[in-house]
Amino acid sequence: MSRATDSKPPERLLELQRRFAGHIRDPDDVAAPGELEERRLAIYRRLFFGTLDNLFSKNFPVLRDIIDDDRWRRLIREFMVEHRATTPMFTEIGREFVRFLDEKRPPGLPAFALELAHWEYLETCVRLAEADPGTVPADRNGDLLAGTPVLNPTLRLAQYHWPVHEIGPHHQPDSPLDQAIVLAAWRRRDDKPGFMRLNQVTARLITLVDESPDASGRAILERIAQELKAPDPAAVVQSGADMLARLDDREIVLGTRKDQ
C-alpha cells in the first residue's frame, strides 16, 4: 500500500474533526457532519456548553450574578465561536475568558465587566497557586528593617479603575473611580485567602521588596523617602517600619530572609 493511500484515512478524519468542532462551537451557523448521529451530537453540544457554563460560573461568580441568564448564555456562545484558546488546560480557562473580554469587548455588558473578571481571575490564581506560604524559609521574628523582607509567593497585585472588590448584584457603579486603586490578593499559611486595598506608597513598598531580593527593609524605605523627596527621611522609615509590621501581620510579608 502506498504512502498516498495510507494518508487518506487520517486526512478524512481530520476534516471530520474540524467540521465536528465547528458545529459544536456554533451549531446555529455551522452544519453538523452528516456522518454523525444527531442524538450523539446533541449530547456533545450540551456537554461542551454545560462544561464552560459551569467553569465560568465557578470562576466568575460575581460577574455571573450580575449578568442575566440570557446574556450569560450568549456570552458563553460568543466565547466558543469567536475565541481561540492558547492552552487546553482547564485551570487556564479563566485567563482565556479574560483575554476574550479584553480582545472582543462583547456588547451589552457592564462597563466594569472586564476589570471585575480580571479581579475574580486573580483570586482564582491565588487559590490555585502551587507555592505554599507555610514552607517558605523565612524568619517570622526577624527584624524587618535590618533584615531582608520576604514576600508571600502567592501575592498578586493589580490596578483597577473600578472598585471591583465592592461590586455585587446590589452595588454596580455607573462610572469609574476618579483615581485608580491597587488591590492585593494572597493566600495565608492556613490557606485562607487575603484581600487588601493598598495606597500607592504601600504598593510601591511591596514592589521594591519584590524587585530587591537582597535589600534590607531600611534600605528600601530610604529609597522610598528619596523618591518622595521627603523632608524628614527618618519619619518615612519609621512609618514604613509600621507598614512592614502590618504587612507581616497580614502575611503579605512572611518575615525576613533566613540566610542573613
PDB file of C-alpha atoms in Angstrom:
ATOM      1  CA  MET A   1       0.000   0.000   0.000  1.00  0.00           C
ATOM      2  CA  SER A   2       1.441   3.397  -0.984  1.00  0.00           C
ATOM      3  CA  ARG A   3       2.113   6.304   1.328  1.00  0.00           C
ATOM      4  CA  ALA A   4      -0.525   8.335  -0.523  1.00  0.00           C
ATOM      5  CA  THR A   5      -3.161   5.690   0.198  1.00  0.00           C
ATOM      6  CA  ASP A   6      -2.053   5.481   3.854  1.00  0.00           C
ATOM      7  CA  SER A   7      -2.545   9.221   4.346  1.00  0.00           C
ATOM      8  CA  LYS A   8      -6.162   9.358   3.132  1.00  0.00           C
ATOM      9  CA  PRO A   9      -7.989   7.984   6.209  1.00  0.00           C
ATOM     10  CA  PRO A  10      -6.213  10.321   8.691  1.00  0.00           C
ATOM     11  CA  GLU A  11      -6.881  13.295   6.414  1.00  0.00           C
ATOM     12  CA  ARG A  12     -10.574  12.436   6.178  1.00  0.00           C
ATOM     13  CA  LEU A  13     -10.671  12.001   9.940  1.00  0.00           C
ATOM     14  CA  LEU A  14      -9.021  15.396  10.429  1.00  0.00           C
ATOM     15  CA  GLU A  15     -11.604  17.035   8.191  1.00  0.00           C
ATOM     16  CA  LEU A  16     -14.406  15.347  10.116  1.00  0.00           C
ATOM     17  CA  GLN A  17     -12.918  16.622  13.379  1.00  0.00           C
ATOM     18  CA  ARG A  18     -12.786  20.174  12.007  1.00  0.00           C
ATOM     19  CA  ARG A  19     -16.414  20.052  10.958  1.00  0.00           C
ATOM     20  CA  PHE A  20     -17.409  18.475  14.260  1.00  0.00           C
ATOM     21  CA  ALA A  21     -15.571  21.138  16.282  1.00  0.00           C
ATOM     22  CA  GLY A  22     -17.033  23.941  14.166  1.00  0.00           C
ATOM     23  CA  HIS A  23     -20.553  22.628  14.698  1.00  0.00           C
ATOM     24  CA  ILE A  24     -20.089  22.177  18.456  1.00  0.00           C
ATOM     25  CA  ARG A  25     -18.852  25.772  18.740  1.00  0.00           C
ATOM     26  CA  ASP A  26     -21.547  27.280  16.539  1.00  0.00           C
ATOM     27  CA  PRO A  27     -24.433  24.865  15.921  1.00  0.00           C
ATOM     28  CA  ASP A  28     -26.713  27.609  14.568  1.00  0.00           C
ATOM     29  CA  ASP A  29     -24.417  28.556  11.683  1.00  0.00           C
ATOM     30  CA  VAL A  30     -22.219  25.504  11.078  1.00  0.00           C
ATOM     31  CA  ALA A  31     -23.903  22.393   9.722  1.00  0.00           C
ATOM     32  CA  ALA A  32     -23.432  19.114  11.541  1.00  0.00           C
ATOM     33  CA  PRO A  33     -21.304  16.429   9.861  1.00  0.00           C
ATOM     34  CA  GLY A  34     -23.702  14.106   8.098  1.00  0.00           C
ATOM     35  CA  GLU A  35     -21.673  11.076   9.147  1.00  0.00           C
ATOM     36  CA  LEU A  36     -22.545  11.581  12.826  1.00  0.00           C
ATOM     37  CA  GLU A  37     -25.809  10.716  14.533  1.00  0.00           C
ATOM     38  CA  GLU A  38     -27.807  13.756  15.677  1.00  0.00           C
ATOM     39  CA  ARG A  39     -28.610  12.175  19.041  1.00  0.00           C
ATOM     40  CA  ARG A  40     -24.898  11.903  19.837  1.00  0.00           C
ATOM     41  CA  LEU A  41     -24.174  15.375  18.520  1.00  0.00           C
ATOM     42  CA  ALA A  42     -26.837  16.796  20.825  1.00  0.00           C
ATOM     43  CA  ILE A  43     -25.125  15.142  23.787  1.00  0.00           C
ATOM     44  CA  TYR A  44     -21.778  16.692  22.832  1.00  0.00           C
ATOM     45  CA  ARG A  45     -23.355  20.115  22.316  1.00  0.00           C
ATOM     46  CA  ARG A  46     -24.887  20.036  25.793  1.00  0.00           C
ATOM     47  CA  LEU A  47     -21.698  18.657  27.322  1.00  0.00           C
ATOM     48  CA  PHE A  48     -19.337  21.282  25.895  1.00  0.00           C
ATOM     49  CA  PHE A  49     -21.652  24.198  26.589  1.00  0.00           C
ATOM     50  CA  GLY A  50     -22.534  22.946  30.056  1.00  0.00           C
ATOM     51  CA  THR A  51     -18.879  22.435  30.968  1.00  0.00           C
ATOM     52  CA  LEU A  52     -17.987  26.012  30.049  1.00  0.00           C
ATOM     53  CA  ASP A  53     -21.078  27.341  31.807  1.00  0.00           C
ATOM     54  CA  ASN A  54     -20.083  25.501  34.978  1.00  0.00           C
ATOM     55  CA  LEU A  55     -16.422  26.566  34.810  1.00  0.00           C
ATOM     56  CA  PHE A  56     -17.180  30.223  34.165  1.00  0.00           C
ATOM     57  CA  SER A  57     -19.914  30.350  36.803  1.00  0.00           C
ATOM     58  CA  LYS A  58     -17.498  28.979  39.416  1.00  0.00           C
ATOM     59  CA  ASN A  59     -14.540  31.134  38.369  1.00  0.00           C
ATOM     60  CA  PHE A  60     -16.537  34.359  37.935  1.00  0.00           C
ATOM     61  CA  PRO A  61     -19.392  34.102  40.470  1.00  0.00           C
ATOM     62  CA  VAL A  62     -19.953  37.848  40.906  1.00  0.00           C
ATOM     63  CA  LEU A  63     -19.980  38.519  37.172  1.00  0.00           C
ATOM     64  CA  ARG A  64     -22.396  35.618  36.736  1.00  0.00           C
ATOM     65  CA  ASP A  65     -24.755  37.020  39.381  1.00  0.00           C
ATOM     66  CA  ILE A  66     -24.773  40.411  37.682  1.00  0.00           C
ATOM     67  CA  ILE A  67     -25.463  39.246  34.120  1.00  0.00           C
ATOM     68  CA  ASP A  68     -28.957  37.956  33.313  1.00  0.00           C
ATOM     69  CA  ASP A  69     -29.353  34.350  32.186  1.00  0.00           C
ATOM     70  CA  ASP A  70     -29.968  35.081  28.510  1.00  0.00           C
ATOM     71  CA  ARG A  71     -26.948  37.384  28.153  1.00  0.00           C
ATOM     72  CA  TRP A  72     -24.798  34.910  30.084  1.00  0.00           C
ATOM     73  CA  ARG A  73     -25.673  32.069  27.730  1.00  0.00           C
ATOM     74  CA  ARG A  74     -24.987  34.253  24.710  1.00  0.00           C
ATOM     75  CA  LEU A  75     -21.671  35.308  26.222  1.00  0.00           C
ATOM     76  CA  ILE A  76     -20.588  31.688  26.568  1.00  0.00           C
ATOM     77  CA  ARG A  77     -21.611  31.005  22.979  1.00  0.00           C
ATOM     78  CA  GLU A  78     -19.684  34.074  21.788  1.00  0.00           C
ATOM     79  CA  PHE A  79     -16.628  32.787  23.615  1.00  0.00           C
ATOM     80  CA  MET A  80     -16.974  29.396  21.933  1.00  0.00           C
ATOM     81  CA  VAL A  81     -17.449  30.903  18.466  1.00  0.00           C
ATOM     82  CA  GLU A  82     -15.054  33.856  18.486  1.00  0.00           C
ATOM     83  CA  HIS A  83     -12.211  32.916  20.819  1.00  0.00           C
ATOM     84  CA  ARG A  84      -9.314  30.598  20.104  1.00  0.00           C
ATOM     85  CA  ALA A  85      -7.687  29.439  23.319  1.00  0.00           C
ATOM     86  CA  THR A  86      -3.905  29.164  23.524  1.00  0.00           C
ATOM     87  CA  THR A  87      -3.966  26.347  26.089  1.00  0.00           C
ATOM     88  CA  PRO A  88      -6.068  23.214  26.636  1.00  0.00           C
ATOM     89  CA  MET A  89      -5.678  23.409  30.439  1.00  0.00           C
ATOM     90  CA  PHE A  90      -8.924  23.787  32.391  1.00  0.00           C
ATOM     91  CA  THR A  91      -7.023  25.690  35.081  1.00  0.00           C
ATOM     92  CA  GLU A  92      -6.210  28.367  32.486  1.00  0.00           C
ATOM     93  CA  ILE A  93      -9.773  28.794  31.241  1.00  0.00           C
ATOM     94  CA  GLY A  94     -10.212  31.885  33.409  1.00  0.00           C
ATOM     95  CA  ARG A  95      -7.263  33.609  31.749  1.00  0.00           C
ATOM     96  CA  GLU A  96      -8.699  32.752  28.339  1.00  0.00           C
ATOM     97  CA  PHE A  97     -12.066  34.240  29.293  1.00  0.00           C
ATOM     98  CA  VAL A  98     -10.461  37.477  30.489  1.00  0.00           C
ATOM     99  CA  ARG A  99      -8.451  37.639  27.260  1.00  0.00           C
ATOM    100  CA  PHE A 100     -11.650  37.141  25.274  1.00  0.00           C
ATOM    101  CA  LEU A 101     -13.361  40.006  27.128  1.00  0.00           C
ATOM    102  CA  ASP A 102     -10.336  42.223  26.573  1.00  0.00           C
ATOM    103  CA  GLU A 103      -9.910  41.477  22.873  1.00  0.00           C
ATOM    104  CA  LYS A 104     -13.546  41.231  21.754  1.00  0.00           C
ATOM    105  CA  ARG A 105     -15.238  43.674  24.155  1.00  0.00           C
ATOM    106  CA  PRO A 106     -18.646  41.967  23.830  1.00  0.00           C
ATOM    107  CA  PRO A 107     -21.547  44.449  23.801  1.00  0.00           C
ATOM    108  CA  GLY A 108     -24.292  44.506  26.388  1.00  0.00           C
ATOM    109  CA  LEU A 109     -22.046  44.046  29.426  1.00  0.00           C
ATOM    110  CA  PRO A 110     -21.441  46.471  32.303  1.00  0.00           C
ATOM    111  CA  ALA A 111     -18.539  48.850  31.710  1.00  0.00           C
ATOM    112  CA  PHE A 112     -16.701  47.283  34.646  1.00  0.00           C
ATOM    113  CA  ALA A 113     -17.089  43.690  33.388  1.00  0.00           C
ATOM    114  CA  LEU A 114     -13.513  43.275  32.143  1.00  0.00           C
ATOM    115  CA  GLU A 115     -11.897  44.563  35.337  1.00  0.00           C
ATOM    116  CA  LEU A 116     -14.291  42.580  37.527  1.00  0.00           C
ATOM    117  CA  ALA A 117     -13.489  39.407  35.579  1.00  0.00           C
ATOM    118  CA  HIS A 118      -9.767  40.098  35.934  1.00  0.00           C
ATOM    119  CA  TRP A 119     -10.120  40.546  39.703  1.00  0.00           C
ATOM    120  CA  GLU A 120     -12.061  37.292  40.035  1.00  0.00           C
ATOM    121  CA  TYR A 121      -9.453  35.538  37.881  1.00  0.00           C
ATOM    122  CA  LEU A 122      -6.721  36.918  40.164  1.00  0.00           C
ATOM    123  CA  GLU A 123      -8.500  35.388  43.149  1.00  0.00           C
ATOM    124  CA  THR A 124      -8.513  32.043  41.338  1.00  0.00           C
ATOM    125  CA  CYS A 125      -4.783  32.352  40.579  1.00  0.00           C
ATOM    126  CA  VAL A 126      -4.075  32.890  44.262  1.00  0.00           C
ATOM    127  CA  ARG A 127      -6.255  29.964  45.279  1.00  0.00           C
ATOM    128  CA  LEU A 128      -4.598  27.594  42.789  1.00  0.00           C
ATOM    129  CA  ALA A 129      -1.017  28.835  43.177  1.00  0.00           C
ATOM    130  CA  GLU A 130       1.373  25.928  43.710  1.00  0.00           C
ATOM    131  CA  ALA A 131       3.566  27.927  46.086  1.00  0.00           C
ATOM    132  CA  ASP A 132       2.999  27.181  49.772  1.00  0.00           C
ATOM    133  CA  PRO A 133       3.456  30.175  52.109  1.00  0.00           C
ATOM    134  CA  GLY A 134       3.821  27.769  55.026  1.00  0.00           C
ATOM    135  CA  THR A 135       7.025  26.255  53.638  1.00  0.00           C
ATOM    136  CA  VAL A 136       8.818  29.498  52.741  1.00  0.00           C
ATOM    137  CA  PRO A 137      12.152  29.651  54.640  1.00  0.00           C
ATOM    138  CA  ALA A 138      11.629  32.939  56.464  1.00  0.00           C
ATOM    139  CA  ASP A 139      12.367  34.080  60.000  1.00  0.00           C
ATOM    140  CA  ARG A 140       8.975  35.051  61.379  1.00  0.00           C
ATOM    141  CA  ASN A 141      10.587  37.015  64.206  1.00  0.00           C
ATOM    142  CA  GLY A 142      13.236  38.708  62.072  1.00  0.00           C
ATOM    143  CA  ASP A 143      13.948  42.441  62.154  1.00  0.00           C
ATOM    144  CA  LEU A 144      12.075  43.819  59.141  1.00  0.00           C
ATOM    145  CA  LEU A 145      14.292  46.904  58.990  1.00  0.00           C
ATOM    146  CA  ALA A 146      17.693  45.279  59.417  1.00  0.00           C
ATOM    147  CA  GLY A 147      16.824  42.117  57.509  1.00  0.00           C
ATOM    148  CA  THR A 148      15.515  41.435  54.007  1.00  0.00           C
ATOM    149  CA  PRO A 149      11.714  41.166  53.979  1.00  0.00           C
ATOM    150  CA  VAL A 150      10.329  38.033  52.302  1.00  0.00           C
ATOM    151  CA  LEU A 151       7.114  38.339  50.312  1.00  0.00           C
ATOM    152  CA  ASN A 152       4.352  35.782  50.266  1.00  0.00           C
ATOM    153  CA  PRO A 153       4.891  33.914  46.949  1.00  0.00           C
ATOM    154  CA  THR A 154       1.143  33.754  46.273  1.00  0.00           C
ATOM    155  CA  LEU A 155       0.780  37.548  46.400  1.00  0.00           C
ATOM    156  CA  ARG A 156      -0.723  39.258  43.349  1.00  0.00           C
ATOM    157  CA  LEU A 157      -1.189  42.997  42.845  1.00  0.00           C
ATOM    158  CA  ALA A 158      -3.334  44.685  40.218  1.00  0.00           C
ATOM    159  CA  GLN A 159      -4.540  48.193  39.453  1.00  0.00           C
ATOM    160  CA  TYR A 160      -8.186  48.920  38.669  1.00  0.00           C
ATOM    161  CA  HIS A 161     -10.275  51.918  37.653  1.00  0.00           C
ATOM    162  CA  TRP A 162     -13.429  50.370  39.105  1.00  0.00           C
ATOM    163  CA  PRO A 163     -13.999  49.294  42.742  1.00  0.00           C
ATOM    164  CA  VAL A 164     -14.097  45.643  41.702  1.00  0.00           C
ATOM    165  CA  HIS A 165     -13.684  44.396  45.278  1.00  0.00           C
ATOM    166  CA  GLU A 166     -17.003  46.034  46.215  1.00  0.00           C
ATOM    167  CA  ILE A 167     -19.093  45.229  43.133  1.00  0.00           C
ATOM    168  CA  GLY A 168     -22.030  42.859  43.504  1.00  0.00           C
ATOM    169  CA  PRO A 169     -25.652  42.435  42.420  1.00  0.00           C
ATOM    170  CA  HIS A 170     -26.691  45.284  44.731  1.00  0.00           C
ATOM    171  CA  HIS A 171     -23.722  47.554  44.065  1.00  0.00           C
ATOM    172  CA  GLN A 172     -22.989  48.277  40.425  1.00  0.00           C
ATOM    173  CA  PRO A 173     -21.285  51.650  39.907  1.00  0.00           C
ATOM    174  CA  ASP A 174     -22.125  53.727  36.842  1.00  0.00           C
ATOM    175  CA  SER A 175     -18.765  55.425  36.484  1.00  0.00           C
ATOM    176  CA  PRO A 176     -15.123  54.582  37.202  1.00  0.00           C
ATOM    177  CA  LEU A 177     -13.203  55.917  40.170  1.00  0.00           C
ATOM    178  CA  ASP A 178     -11.549  59.311  39.995  1.00  0.00           C
ATOM    179  CA  GLN A 179      -8.231  57.634  40.757  1.00  0.00           C
ATOM    180  CA  ALA A 180      -7.116  54.074  40.093  1.00  0.00           C
ATOM    181  CA  ILE A 181      -6.750  51.740  43.070  1.00  0.00           C
ATOM    182  CA  VAL A 182      -4.317  48.917  43.769  1.00  0.00           C
ATOM    183  CA  LEU A 183      -5.674  45.673  45.203  1.00  0.00           C
ATOM    184  CA  ALA A 184      -3.716  42.787  46.685  1.00  0.00           C
ATOM    185  CA  ALA A 185      -4.754  39.153  46.837  1.00  0.00           C
ATOM    186  CA  TRP A 186      -2.801  36.382  48.542  1.00  0.00           C
ATOM    187  CA  ARG A 187      -3.124  33.088  50.400  1.00  0.00           C
ATOM    188  CA  ARG A 188      -2.178  32.794  54.063  1.00  0.00           C
ATOM    189  CA  ARG A 189      -0.255  29.972  55.706  1.00  0.00           C
ATOM    190  CA  ASP A 190      -3.568  28.379  56.707  1.00  0.00           C
ATOM    191  CA  ASP A 191      -4.672  28.506  53.029  1.00  0.00           C
ATOM    192  CA  LYS A 192      -7.309  31.164  53.697  1.00  0.00           C
ATOM    193  CA  PRO A 193      -7.416  33.997  51.135  1.00  0.00           C
ATOM    194  CA  GLY A 194      -6.496  37.562  51.973  1.00  0.00           C
ATOM    195  CA  PHE A 195      -7.532  40.749  50.180  1.00  0.00           C
ATOM    196  CA  MET A 196      -6.452  44.316  50.786  1.00  0.00           C
ATOM    197  CA  ARG A 197      -6.690  47.720  49.157  1.00  0.00           C
ATOM    198  CA  LEU A 198      -3.286  49.391  49.105  1.00  0.00           C
ATOM    199  CA  ASN A 199      -2.309  53.028  48.951  1.00  0.00           C
ATOM    200  CA  GLN A 200       0.321  53.999  46.416  1.00  0.00           C
ATOM    201  CA  VAL A 201       3.178  54.092  48.930  1.00  0.00           C
ATOM    202  CA  THR A 202       2.394  50.615  50.270  1.00  0.00           C
ATOM    203  CA  ALA A 203       2.108  49.278  46.730  1.00  0.00           C
ATOM    204  CA  ARG A 204       5.489  50.830  45.926  1.00  0.00           C
ATOM    205  CA  LEU A 205       6.992  49.289  49.056  1.00  0.00           C
ATOM    206  CA  ILE A 206       5.784  45.823  48.061  1.00  0.00           C
ATOM    207  CA  THR A 207       7.056  46.306  44.510  1.00  0.00           C
ATOM    208  CA  LEU A 208      10.510  47.308  45.747  1.00  0.00           C
ATOM    209  CA  VAL A 209      10.658  44.350  48.141  1.00  0.00           C
ATOM    210  CA  ASP A 210       9.874  42.110  45.180  1.00  0.00           C
ATOM    211  CA  GLU A 211      12.443  43.788  42.923  1.00  0.00           C
ATOM    212  CA  SER A 212      15.200  43.999  45.566  1.00  0.00           C
ATOM    213  CA  PRO A 213      15.719  40.462  46.920  1.00  0.00           C
ATOM    214  CA  ASP A 214      18.934  41.436  48.741  1.00  0.00           C
ATOM    215  CA  ALA A 215      17.941  44.840  50.128  1.00  0.00           C
ATOM    216  CA  SER A 216      17.108  45.425  53.771  1.00  0.00           C
ATOM    217  CA  GLY A 217      13.775  46.883  54.771  1.00  0.00           C
ATOM    218  CA  ARG A 218      15.546  50.045  55.884  1.00  0.00           C
ATOM    219  CA  ALA A 219      17.308  50.461  52.530  1.00  0.00           C
ATOM    220  CA  ILE A 220      14.021  50.070  50.679  1.00  0.00           C
ATOM    221  CA  LEU A 221      12.276  52.623  52.881  1.00  0.00           C
ATOM    222  CA  GLU A 222      15.153  55.068  52.490  1.00  0.00           C
ATOM    223  CA  ARG A 223      14.768  54.737  48.731  1.00  0.00           C
ATOM    224  CA  ILE A 224      11.049  55.496  49.031  1.00  0.00           C
ATOM    225  CA  ALA A 225      11.850  58.572  51.131  1.00  0.00           C
ATOM    226  CA  GLN A 226      14.225  59.677  48.387  1.00  0.00           C
ATOM    227  CA  GLU A 227      11.603  59.102  45.681  1.00  0.00           C
ATOM    228  CA  LEU A 228       9.063  61.107  47.692  1.00  0.00           C
ATOM    229  CA  LYS A 229      11.630  63.854  48.310  1.00  0.00           C
ATOM    230  CA  ALA A 230      10.583  63.662  51.951  1.00  0.00           C
ATOM    231  CA  PRO A 231      11.939  66.489  54.133  1.00  0.00           C
ATOM    232  CA  ASP A 232      12.259  64.032  57.036  1.00  0.00           C
ATOM    233  CA  PRO A 233      13.503  60.646  55.713  1.00  0.00           C
ATOM    234  CA  ALA A 234      13.684  59.213  59.234  1.00  0.00           C
ATOM    235  CA  ALA A 235       9.940  59.750  59.660  1.00  0.00           C
ATOM    236  CA  VAL A 236       9.300  57.875  56.408  1.00  0.00           C
ATOM    237  CA  VAL A 237      11.451  54.987  57.620  1.00  0.00           C
ATOM    238  CA  GLN A 238       9.585  54.854  60.931  1.00  0.00           C
ATOM    239  CA  SER A 239       6.202  54.985  59.235  1.00  0.00           C
ATOM    240  CA  GLY A 240       7.405  52.357  56.765  1.00  0.00           C
ATOM    241  CA  ALA A 241       8.516  50.096  59.609  1.00  0.00           C
ATOM    242  CA  ASP A 242       4.970  50.187  60.969  1.00  0.00           C
ATOM    243  CA  MET A 243       3.702  49.434  57.490  1.00  0.00           C
ATOM    244  CA  LEU A 244       6.013  46.422  57.163  1.00  0.00           C
ATOM    245  CA  ALA A 245       4.790  45.170  60.527  1.00  0.00           C
ATOM    246  CA  ARG A 246       1.174  45.388  59.352  1.00  0.00           C
ATOM    247  CA  LEU A 247       2.039  43.553  56.143  1.00  0.00           C
ATOM    248  CA  ASP A 248       3.754  40.910  58.256  1.00  0.00           C
ATOM    249  CA  ASP A 249       0.657  40.553  60.434  1.00  0.00           C
ATOM    250  CA  ARG A 250      -1.470  40.042  57.310  1.00  0.00           C
ATOM    251  CA  GLU A 251       1.107  37.532  55.940  1.00  0.00           C
ATOM    252  CA  ILE A 252       1.774  39.579  52.829  1.00  0.00           C
ATOM    253  CA  VAL A 253       5.296  39.629  54.236  1.00  0.00           C
ATOM    254  CA  LEU A 254       6.317  36.318  55.821  1.00  0.00           C
ATOM    255  CA  GLY A 255       9.299  37.543  57.851  1.00  0.00           C
ATOM    256  CA  THR A 256      12.927  38.064  56.865  1.00  0.00           C
ATOM    257  CA  ARG A 257      15.376  36.021  54.851  1.00  0.00           C
ATOM    258  CA  LYS A 258      16.982  33.314  56.967  1.00  0.00           C
ATOM    259  CA  ASP A 259      20.463  33.304  55.448  1.00  0.00           C
ATOM    260  CA  GLN A 260      21.393  36.683  56.908  1.00  0.00           C
TER     261      GLN A 260
END
